[in-house]
PDB file of C-alpha atoms in Angstrom:
ATOM      1  CA  UNK O   1       2.176 -10.039   8.680  1.00 73.00           C
ATOM      2  CA  UNK O   2      -0.860  -9.248   8.861  1.00 87.00           C
ATOM      3  CA  UNK O   3      -2.766  -8.102   5.324  1.00 96.00           C
ATOM      4  CA  UNK O   4      -5.203  -5.318   5.799  1.00 97.00           C
ATOM      5  CA  UNK O   5      -7.967  -4.157   3.639  1.00 98.00           C
ATOM      6  CA  UNK O   6      -8.727  -0.433   2.139  1.00 98.00           C
ATOM      7  CA  UNK O   7     -11.783   1.093  -0.040  1.00 98.00           C
ATOM      8  CA  UNK O   8     -11.925   4.646  -0.650  1.00 98.00           C
ATOM      9  CA  UNK O   9     -14.629   6.021  -0.694  1.00 98.00           C
ATOM     10  CA  UNK O  10     -16.708   3.644   0.664  1.00 98.00           C
ATOM     11  CA  UNK O  11     -19.707   6.087   1.764  1.00 96.00           C
ATOM     12  CA  UNK O  12     -22.155   5.098  -0.851  1.00 95.00           C
ATOM     13  CA  UNK O  13     -22.534   3.056  -3.885  1.00 95.00           C
ATOM     14  CA  UNK O  14     -19.793   0.411  -5.238  1.00 96.00           C
ATOM     15  CA  UNK O  15     -17.791   1.487  -2.659  1.00 97.00           C
ATOM     16  CA  UNK O  16     -20.021   0.995   0.506  1.00 97.00           C
ATOM     17  CA  UNK O  17     -21.155  -2.382  -1.311  1.00 97.00           C
ATOM     18  CA  UNK O  18     -17.086  -3.402  -1.639  1.00 98.00           C
ATOM     19  CA  UNK O  19     -16.304  -2.732   1.698  1.00 98.00           C
ATOM     20  CA  UNK O  20     -19.187  -4.621   2.977  1.00 98.00           C
ATOM     21  CA  UNK O  21     -18.441  -7.548   0.907  1.00 98.00           C
ATOM     22  CA  UNK O  22     -14.839  -7.340   2.077  1.00 98.00           C
ATOM     23  CA  UNK O  23     -16.004  -7.850   5.537  1.00 98.00           C
ATOM     24  CA  UNK O  24     -18.137 -10.434   5.334  1.00 97.00           C
ATOM     25  CA  UNK O  25     -15.670 -12.899   2.730  1.00 97.00           C
ATOM     26  CA  UNK O  26     -12.400 -11.798   4.669  1.00 96.00           C
ATOM     27  CA  UNK O  27     -11.251 -11.993   8.150  1.00 94.00           C
ATOM     28  CA  UNK O  28      -8.596  -8.397   7.113  1.00 95.00           C
ATOM     29  CA  UNK O  29      -9.042  -5.527   8.865  1.00 97.00           C
ATOM     30  CA  UNK O  30     -10.849  -2.861   6.820  1.00 98.00           C
ATOM     31  CA  UNK O  31      -9.915   0.936   6.335  1.00 98.00           C
ATOM     32  CA  UNK O  32     -13.260   2.659   4.480  1.00 98.00           C
ATOM     33  CA  UNK O  33     -13.418   6.326   4.066  1.00 98.00           C
ATOM     34  CA  UNK O  34     -16.054   8.962   3.807  1.00 98.00           C
ATOM     35  CA  UNK O  35     -15.952  12.819   3.767  1.00 97.00           C
ATOM     36  CA  UNK O  36     -18.490  12.830   6.337  1.00 96.00           C
ATOM     37  CA  UNK O  37     -20.876  11.256   8.614  1.00 96.00           C
ATOM     38  CA  UNK O  38     -18.154   8.794   9.465  1.00 98.00           C
ATOM     39  CA  UNK O  39     -20.057   7.452  12.544  1.00 97.00           C
ATOM     40  CA  UNK O  40     -23.076   7.088  10.450  1.00 97.00           C
ATOM     41  CA  UNK O  41     -21.317   5.153   7.850  1.00 98.00           C
ATOM     42  CA  UNK O  42     -19.991   3.253  10.139  1.00 98.00           C
ATOM     43  CA  UNK O  43     -23.361   2.550  11.459  1.00 97.00           C
ATOM     44  CA  UNK O  44     -24.434   1.380   8.023  1.00 97.00           C
ATOM     45  CA  UNK O  45     -21.470  -0.208   6.587  1.00 98.00           C
ATOM     46  CA  UNK O  46     -21.686  -3.144   9.718  1.00 98.00           C
ATOM     47  CA  UNK O  47     -25.647  -3.142   9.560  1.00 97.00           C
ATOM     48  CA  UNK O  48     -26.900  -6.845   9.793  1.00 97.00           C
ATOM     49  CA  UNK O  49     -23.029  -8.020   9.723  1.00 97.00           C
ATOM     50  CA  UNK O  50     -22.044 -11.115  11.513  1.00 95.00           C
ATOM     51  CA  UNK O  51     -18.538  -9.538  12.275  1.00 96.00           C
ATOM     52  CA  UNK O  52     -15.740  -8.213  14.711  1.00 96.00           C
ATOM     53  CA  UNK O  53     -16.658  -4.490  14.797  1.00 96.00           C
ATOM     54  CA  UNK O  54     -13.184  -3.766  15.809  1.00 96.00           C
ATOM     55  CA  UNK O  55     -12.122  -4.682  12.009  1.00 97.00           C
ATOM     56  CA  UNK O  56     -13.635  -1.755  10.552  1.00 98.00           C
ATOM     57  CA  UNK O  57     -11.875   1.853  10.941  1.00 98.00           C
ATOM     58  CA  UNK O  58     -13.675   4.468   9.326  1.00 98.00           C
ATOM     59  CA  UNK O  59     -11.448   7.937   8.077  1.00 98.00           C
ATOM     60  CA  UNK O  60     -12.085  11.177   6.732  1.00 98.00           C
ATOM     61  CA  UNK O  61     -10.873  11.661   3.269  1.00 98.00           C
ATOM     62  CA  UNK O  62     -11.822  13.380   0.643  1.00 98.00           C
ATOM     63  CA  UNK O  63      -9.333  13.181  -2.613  1.00 98.00           C
ATOM     64  CA  UNK O  64     -10.083  16.708  -3.926  1.00 98.00           C
ATOM     65  CA  UNK O  65      -7.748  17.892  -0.766  1.00 98.00           C
ATOM     66  CA  UNK O  66      -4.467  15.872  -0.705  1.00 98.00           C
ATOM     67  CA  UNK O  67      -3.989  17.187   2.650  1.00 98.00           C
ATOM     68  CA  UNK O  68      -6.878  14.567   4.038  1.00 98.00           C
ATOM     69  CA  UNK O  69      -5.118  11.742   2.192  1.00 98.00           C
ATOM     70  CA  UNK O  70      -2.022  12.566   3.894  1.00 98.00           C
ATOM     71  CA  UNK O  71      -3.613  12.707   7.277  1.00 98.00           C
ATOM     72  CA  UNK O  72      -5.735   9.326   6.308  1.00 98.00           C
ATOM     73  CA  UNK O  73      -2.068   7.685   5.279  1.00 98.00           C
ATOM     74  CA  UNK O  74      -0.743   8.935   9.138  1.00 98.00           C
ATOM     75  CA  UNK O  75      -3.705   7.252  10.689  1.00 98.00           C
ATOM     76  CA  UNK O  76      -3.032   3.659   8.901  1.00 98.00           C
ATOM     77  CA  UNK O  77       0.562   3.998   9.738  1.00 96.00           C
ATOM     78  CA  UNK O  78      -0.322   4.094  13.585  1.00 96.00           C
ATOM     79  CA  UNK O  79      -3.005   1.892  12.996  1.00 96.00           C
ATOM     80  CA  UNK O  80      -1.108  -0.647  10.745  1.00 95.00           C
ATOM     81  CA  UNK O  81       3.192  -0.363  11.752  1.00 91.00           C
ATOM     82  CA  UNK O  82       5.267  -1.675   9.416  1.00 79.00           C
ATOM     83  CA  UNK O  83       6.743  -4.430   8.405  1.00 79.00           C
ATOM     84  CA  UNK O  84       4.217  -5.910  10.727  1.00 81.00           C
ATOM     85  CA  UNK O  85       1.534  -5.450   8.428  1.00 93.00           C
ATOM     86  CA  UNK O  86       0.726  -4.777   5.052  1.00 96.00           C
ATOM     87  CA  UNK O  87      -1.803  -3.570   2.783  1.00 97.00           C
ATOM     88  CA  UNK O  88      -2.852  -6.432   1.162  1.00 97.00           C
ATOM     89  CA  UNK O  89      -6.313  -5.142  -0.580  1.00 98.00           C
ATOM     90  CA  UNK O  90      -7.383  -1.734  -2.324  1.00 98.00           C
ATOM     91  CA  UNK O  91     -10.523  -0.801  -4.184  1.00 98.00           C
ATOM     92  CA  UNK O  92     -10.063   2.995  -5.312  1.00 98.00           C
ATOM     93  CA  UNK O  93     -13.348   4.058  -6.442  1.00 98.00           C
ATOM     94  CA  UNK O  94     -13.530   8.320  -6.593  1.00 97.00           C
ATOM     95  CA  UNK O  95     -16.040   8.844  -9.639  1.00 96.00           C
ATOM     96  CA  UNK O  96     -17.851  11.879 -11.321  1.00 96.00           C
ATOM     97  CA  UNK O  97     -19.610  12.005 -14.545  1.00 95.00           C
ATOM     98  CA  UNK O  98     -20.536  14.954 -16.463  1.00 95.00           C
ATOM     99  CA  UNK O  99     -22.231  13.501 -19.700  1.00 94.00           C
ATOM    100  CA  UNK O 100     -21.049  15.856 -22.558  1.00 96.00           C
ATOM    101  CA  UNK O 101     -23.222  14.727 -25.687  1.00 95.00           C
ATOM    102  CA  UNK O 102     -21.495  17.103 -27.808  1.00 97.00           C
ATOM    103  CA  UNK O 103     -17.979  19.215 -27.813  1.00 97.00           C
ATOM    104  CA  UNK O 104     -20.351  22.296 -27.426  1.00 98.00           C
ATOM    105  CA  UNK O 105     -21.481  20.995 -24.072  1.00 98.00           C
ATOM    106  CA  UNK O 106     -18.004  20.519 -22.794  1.00 98.00           C
ATOM    107  CA  UNK O 107     -17.452  23.010 -19.479  1.00 98.00           C
ATOM    108  CA  UNK O 108     -13.924  23.550 -18.398  1.00 98.00           C
ATOM    109  CA  UNK O 109     -14.757  23.734 -14.354  1.00 98.00           C
ATOM    110  CA  UNK O 110     -16.545  20.636 -15.205  1.00 98.00           C
ATOM    111  CA  UNK O 111     -14.242  18.739 -16.728  1.00 98.00           C
ATOM    112  CA  UNK O 112     -11.219  19.830 -14.660  1.00 98.00           C
ATOM    113  CA  UNK O 113     -13.191  18.677 -11.704  1.00 98.00           C
ATOM    114  CA  UNK O 114     -13.781  15.540 -13.678  1.00 98.00           C
ATOM    115  CA  UNK O 115     -10.274  14.769 -14.176  1.00 98.00           C
ATOM    116  CA  UNK O 116      -9.570  15.553 -10.064  1.00 98.00           C
ATOM    117  CA  UNK O 117     -12.320  13.645  -8.957  1.00 98.00           C
ATOM    118  CA  UNK O 118     -11.332  10.434 -11.217  1.00 98.00           C
ATOM    119  CA  UNK O 119      -8.012  10.564 -12.209  1.00 98.00           C
ATOM    120  CA  UNK O 120      -5.773  12.584 -10.067  1.00 98.00           C
ATOM    121  CA  UNK O 121      -7.924  11.087  -7.146  1.00 98.00           C
ATOM    122  CA  UNK O 122      -6.306   7.679  -7.259  1.00 98.00           C
ATOM    123  CA  UNK O 123      -3.107   9.191  -7.936  1.00 98.00           C
ATOM    124  CA  UNK O 124      -2.615  11.016  -5.212  1.00 98.00           C
ATOM    125  CA  UNK O 125      -4.102   7.519  -3.188  1.00 98.00           C
ATOM    126  CA  UNK O 126      -1.447   5.730  -4.367  1.00 98.00           C
ATOM    127  CA  UNK O 127       1.028   8.349  -3.923  1.00 98.00           C
ATOM    128  CA  UNK O 128       0.168   8.143  -0.153  1.00 98.00           C
ATOM    129  CA  UNK O 129      -0.734   4.623   0.048  1.00 98.00           C
ATOM    130  CA  UNK O 130       1.575   2.804  -1.974  1.00 98.00           C
ATOM    131  CA  UNK O 131       3.974   2.452   0.849  1.00 97.00           C
ATOM    132  CA  UNK O 132       1.969  -0.013   2.878  1.00 97.00           C
ATOM    133  CA  UNK O 133       2.098  -2.613   0.274  1.00 97.00           C
ATOM    134  CA  UNK O 134       5.056  -5.195   0.550  1.00 95.00           C
ATOM    135  CA  UNK O 135       7.791  -5.149  -0.613  1.00 93.00           C
ATOM    136  CA  UNK O 136      10.117  -7.754  -2.857  1.00 89.00           C
ATOM    137  CA  UNK O 137      11.638  -9.303   0.382  1.00 81.00           C
ATOM    138  CA  UNK O 138       8.132  -8.665   2.750  1.00 81.00           C
ATOM    139  CA  UNK O 139       7.436 -12.153   4.698  1.00 78.00           C
ATOM    140  CA  UNK O 140       3.796 -13.464   3.771  1.00 77.00           C
ATOM    141  CA  UNK O 141       1.403 -13.438   5.986  1.00 78.00           C
ATOM    142  CA  UNK O 142       0.050 -16.587   7.524  1.00 78.00           C
ATOM    143  CA  UNK O 143      -2.345 -18.475   5.720  1.00 77.00           C
ATOM    144  CA  UNK O 144      -5.233 -18.383   8.131  1.00 76.00           C
ATOM    145  CA  UNK O 145      -5.225 -14.573   7.580  1.00 79.00           C
ATOM    146  CA  UNK O 146      -5.398 -14.734   3.921  1.00 87.00           C
ATOM    147  CA  UNK O 147      -8.941 -16.233   4.013  1.00 91.00           C
ATOM    148  CA  UNK O 148     -10.850 -14.567   1.280  1.00 93.00           C
ATOM    149  CA  UNK O 149      -7.780 -12.401  -0.409  1.00 96.00           C
ATOM    150  CA  UNK O 150      -5.840 -12.600  -3.238  1.00 96.00           C
ATOM    151  CA  UNK O 151      -3.108 -14.318  -3.368  1.00 94.00           C
ATOM    152  CA  UNK O 152      -0.706 -11.146  -4.447  1.00 96.00           C
ATOM    153  CA  UNK O 153      -1.397  -7.680  -2.779  1.00 97.00           C
ATOM    154  CA  UNK O 154      -3.579  -5.697  -4.950  1.00 98.00           C
ATOM    155  CA  UNK O 155      -4.106  -2.513  -5.655  1.00 98.00           C
ATOM    156  CA  UNK O 156      -7.647  -2.071  -7.804  1.00 98.00           C
ATOM    157  CA  UNK O 157      -8.612   1.522  -9.374  1.00 98.00           C
ATOM    158  CA  UNK O 158     -11.766   1.703 -10.587  1.00 98.00           C
ATOM    159  CA  UNK O 159     -12.212   2.534 -14.552  1.00 98.00           C
ATOM    160  CA  UNK O 160     -14.698   2.132 -17.141  1.00 96.00           C
ATOM    161  CA  UNK O 161     -15.308   0.597 -20.425  1.00 96.00           C
ATOM    162  CA  UNK O 162     -15.752   3.685 -21.912  1.00 95.00           C
ATOM    163  CA  UNK O 163     -12.052   4.843 -21.149  1.00 97.00           C
ATOM    164  CA  UNK O 164     -10.939   2.433 -23.934  1.00 97.00           C
ATOM    165  CA  UNK O 165     -10.012   3.999 -26.905  1.00 97.00           C
ATOM    166  CA  UNK O 166     -10.450   0.651 -28.844  1.00 97.00           C
ATOM    167  CA  UNK O 167     -13.969   0.037 -27.974  1.00 96.00           C
ATOM    168  CA  UNK O 168     -15.313   3.878 -28.484  1.00 96.00           C
ATOM    169  CA  UNK O 169     -17.803   3.537 -31.294  1.00 93.00           C
ATOM    170  CA  UNK O 170     -20.122   6.083 -30.171  1.00 93.00           C
ATOM    171  CA  UNK O 171     -18.221   9.298 -28.683  1.00 95.00           C
ATOM    172  CA  UNK O 172     -19.808  11.816 -26.308  1.00 96.00           C
ATOM    173  CA  UNK O 173     -19.056  11.758 -22.687  1.00 96.00           C
ATOM    174  CA  UNK O 174     -15.587  13.853 -23.537  1.00 98.00           C
ATOM    175  CA  UNK O 175     -14.023  14.230 -19.714  1.00 98.00           C
ATOM    176  CA  UNK O 176     -15.950  11.024 -18.629  1.00 97.00           C
ATOM    177  CA  UNK O 177     -13.723   8.967 -21.145  1.00 97.00           C
ATOM    178  CA  UNK O 178     -10.437  10.651 -21.040  1.00 98.00           C
ATOM    179  CA  UNK O 179     -10.532  10.765 -17.277  1.00 98.00           C
ATOM    180  CA  UNK O 180     -11.059   6.960 -17.453  1.00 98.00           C
ATOM    181  CA  UNK O 181      -8.362   6.304 -19.955  1.00 98.00           C
ATOM    182  CA  UNK O 182      -6.506   8.132 -17.643  1.00 98.00           C
ATOM    183  CA  UNK O 183      -7.274   5.479 -14.814  1.00 98.00           C
ATOM    184  CA  UNK O 184      -6.122   2.763 -17.393  1.00 98.00           C
ATOM    185  CA  UNK O 185      -2.993   4.661 -18.269  1.00 98.00           C
ATOM    186  CA  UNK O 186      -2.091   5.391 -14.378  1.00 98.00           C
ATOM    187  CA  UNK O 187      -3.014   1.592 -13.077  1.00 98.00           C
ATOM    188  CA  UNK O 188      -0.291   0.258 -15.908  1.00 98.00           C
ATOM    189  CA  UNK O 189       1.885   2.731 -14.885  1.00 98.00           C
ATOM    190  CA  UNK O 190       2.100   2.077 -11.409  1.00 98.00           C
ATOM    191  CA  UNK O 191       1.691  -1.393 -11.844  1.00 98.00           C
ATOM    192  CA  UNK O 192       5.470  -1.346 -13.470  1.00 98.00           C
ATOM    193  CA  UNK O 193       6.776   0.698 -10.251  1.00 98.00           C
ATOM    194  CA  UNK O 194       5.417  -2.337  -8.601  1.00 98.00           C
ATOM    195  CA  UNK O 195       7.213  -4.698 -10.794  1.00 98.00           C
ATOM    196  CA  UNK O 196      10.530  -3.168  -9.596  1.00 97.00           C
ATOM    197  CA  UNK O 197       9.579  -2.291  -6.221  1.00 97.00           C
ATOM    198  CA  UNK O 198       7.649  -5.176  -4.998  1.00 97.00           C
ATOM    199  CA  UNK O 199       7.779  -8.289  -7.503  1.00 97.00           C
ATOM    200  CA  UNK O 200       5.496 -10.502  -7.614  1.00 96.00           C
ATOM    201  CA  UNK O 201       4.257  -9.647  -4.068  1.00 96.00           C
ATOM    202  CA  UNK O 202       1.954  -6.772  -5.185  1.00 97.00           C
ATOM    203  CA  UNK O 203       0.327  -5.515  -8.275  1.00 98.00           C
ATOM    204  CA  UNK O 204      -2.163  -3.247  -9.519  1.00 98.00           C
ATOM    205  CA  UNK O 205      -5.077  -3.418 -12.043  1.00 98.00           C
ATOM    206  CA  UNK O 206      -8.083  -1.562 -13.443  1.00 98.00           C
ATOM    207  CA  UNK O 207     -11.931  -2.508 -13.288  1.00 98.00           C
ATOM    208  CA  UNK O 208     -15.335  -2.115 -15.118  1.00 97.00           C
ATOM    209  CA  UNK O 209     -18.073  -2.806 -12.906  1.00 96.00           C
ATOM    210  CA  UNK O 210     -20.400  -2.564 -15.843  1.00 90.00           C
ATOM    211  CA  UNK O 211     -23.586   0.034 -14.938  1.00 84.00           C
ATOM    212  CA  UNK O 212     -24.666  -0.359 -11.609  1.00 82.00           C
ATOM    213  CA  UNK O 213     -27.921   0.583  -9.802  1.00 78.00           C
ATOM    214  CA  UNK O 214     -26.403   3.235  -7.795  1.00 72.00           C
ATOM    215  CA  UNK O 215     -27.212   7.079  -7.964  1.00 69.00           C
ATOM    216  CA  UNK O 216     -24.115   7.669 -10.375  1.00 70.00           C
ATOM    217  CA  UNK O 217     -25.904   5.975 -13.203  1.00 61.00           C
ATOM    218  CA  UNK O 218     -29.534   6.357 -12.218  1.00 60.00           C
ATOM    219  CA  UNK O 219     -30.057   9.220 -15.287  1.00 67.00           C
ATOM    220  CA  UNK O 220     -29.328   6.402 -17.395  1.00 64.00           C
ATOM    221  CA  UNK O 221     -30.849   3.249 -16.141  1.00 60.00           C
ATOM    222  CA  UNK O 222     -33.503   3.679 -19.478  1.00 62.00           C
ATOM    223  CA  UNK O 223     -31.203   3.457 -22.129  1.00 61.00           C
ATOM    224  CA  UNK O 224     -29.405   0.482 -20.399  1.00 66.00           C
ATOM    225  CA  UNK O 225     -29.646  -3.109 -22.233  1.00 69.00           C
ATOM    226  CA  UNK O 226     -31.823  -5.901 -20.352  1.00 61.00           C
ATOM    227  CA  UNK O 227     -30.123  -8.020 -17.905  1.00 65.00           C
ATOM    228  CA  UNK O 228     -27.035  -5.426 -17.633  1.00 71.00           C
ATOM    229  CA  UNK O 229     -28.434  -3.298 -15.063  1.00 77.00           C
ATOM    230  CA  UNK O 230     -26.777  -4.345 -12.063  1.00 84.00           C
ATOM    231  CA  UNK O 231     -27.390  -4.377  -8.124  1.00 92.00           C
ATOM    232  CA  UNK O 232     -24.651  -2.727  -6.283  1.00 94.00           C
ATOM    233  CA  UNK O 233     -24.029  -5.829  -4.238  1.00 96.00           C
ATOM    234  CA  UNK O 234     -23.736  -8.133  -6.894  1.00 95.00           C
ATOM    235  CA  UNK O 235     -20.958  -5.983  -8.488  1.00 96.00           C
ATOM    236  CA  UNK O 236     -19.029  -6.147  -5.313  1.00 97.00           C
ATOM    237  CA  UNK O 237     -19.138  -9.925  -5.233  1.00 97.00           C
ATOM    238  CA  UNK O 238     -17.956  -9.932  -8.854  1.00 97.00           C
ATOM    239  CA  UNK O 239     -15.261  -7.520  -8.257  1.00 98.00           C
ATOM    240  CA  UNK O 240     -13.907  -8.834  -5.547  1.00 98.00           C
ATOM    241  CA  UNK O 241     -13.846 -12.255  -7.318  1.00 97.00           C
ATOM    242  CA  UNK O 242     -12.316 -11.023 -10.241  1.00 98.00           C
ATOM    243  CA  UNK O 243      -9.638  -9.255  -8.133  1.00 98.00           C
ATOM    244  CA  UNK O 244      -8.942 -12.697  -6.678  1.00 97.00           C
ATOM    245  CA  UNK O 245      -8.726 -14.461  -9.650  1.00 97.00           C
ATOM    246  CA  UNK O 246      -6.801 -12.465 -12.335  1.00 97.00           C
ATOM    247  CA  UNK O 247      -3.631 -13.419 -10.889  1.00 96.00           C
ATOM    248  CA  UNK O 248      -0.553 -11.911 -11.877  1.00 97.00           C
ATOM    249  CA  UNK O 249      -0.825 -12.890 -15.340  1.00 97.00           C
ATOM    250  CA  UNK O 250      -3.503 -10.281 -15.298  1.00 98.00           C
ATOM    251  CA  UNK O 251      -1.244  -7.360 -13.443  1.00 98.00           C
ATOM    252  CA  UNK O 252      -1.525  -4.443 -15.062  1.00 98.00           C
ATOM    253  CA  UNK O 253      -4.262  -4.631 -17.260  1.00 98.00           C
ATOM    254  CA  UNK O 254      -8.263  -3.430 -17.170  1.00 98.00           C
ATOM    255  CA  UNK O 255     -10.891  -6.017 -16.314  1.00 98.00           C
ATOM    256  CA  UNK O 256     -14.640  -6.195 -16.671  1.00 98.00           C
ATOM    257  CA  UNK O 257     -17.214  -7.704 -13.709  1.00 96.00           C
ATOM    258  CA  UNK O 258     -17.093 -10.662 -15.659  1.00 96.00           C
ATOM    259  CA  UNK O 259     -13.243 -11.394 -15.571  1.00 97.00           C
ATOM    260  CA  UNK O 260     -12.837 -10.598 -19.497  1.00 97.00           C
ATOM    261  CA  UNK O 261     -10.455  -7.902 -20.415  1.00 98.00           C
ATOM    262  CA  UNK O 262     -11.182  -4.553 -21.005  1.00 98.00           C
ATOM    263  CA  UNK O 263      -8.694  -3.752 -24.177  1.00 96.00           C
ATOM    264  CA  UNK O 264      -7.441  -0.151 -24.317  1.00 94.00           C
TER     265      UNK O 264
END
């Protein structure tokens, strides 16, 4: 039983850093996705890393187009035939933000795109990649194949603290907040499914990365508290460690970069 990993998308930002971190700290094959420029993405992901390049597979995938998700899943089925292989670690990180400050700024098209990207995107990834997770009676990988991986196969969905209803004291960001609250619900619902389908062999969690120094958050850097604007490489290291550390008792919940629970 050979475990493999998935990061989608991985062409920039947190996804890019997560993919490199997995290549650096595990010996698992990795599937990374991008919408375009696949060869360039692969070259950048491997740049400066002393790893076996054959471990990395780059696939074309756009979470707004389910047919590309299905095609990527088919390619993974050919690359990693079951039951001799299984998906052991996945980071699903699509994201877009329209920061509405008041109800008057809500734009229906922008809000719909936000939900399609942030919430429906991970849902569709789960739809097509859940079959690769181990089941209750799946054989366990060899110990040397598990280097750097969590003990339980894990699907990690990228959420945000602003998706917490109980933590919402400022308002604003209507579509983004709502879409990330939806991600937390999707993670919990999917984990409930895995409790039945996989037992203790697979689980799902949501993650809050903090404010990361990427193009995604650049417009808001000035308002970030000192010491709370993080480099993406550091955040990737933290998130991989969190996923490795929360264990089965942490399944179905949202965890921040420091390993603290973000309450619903």
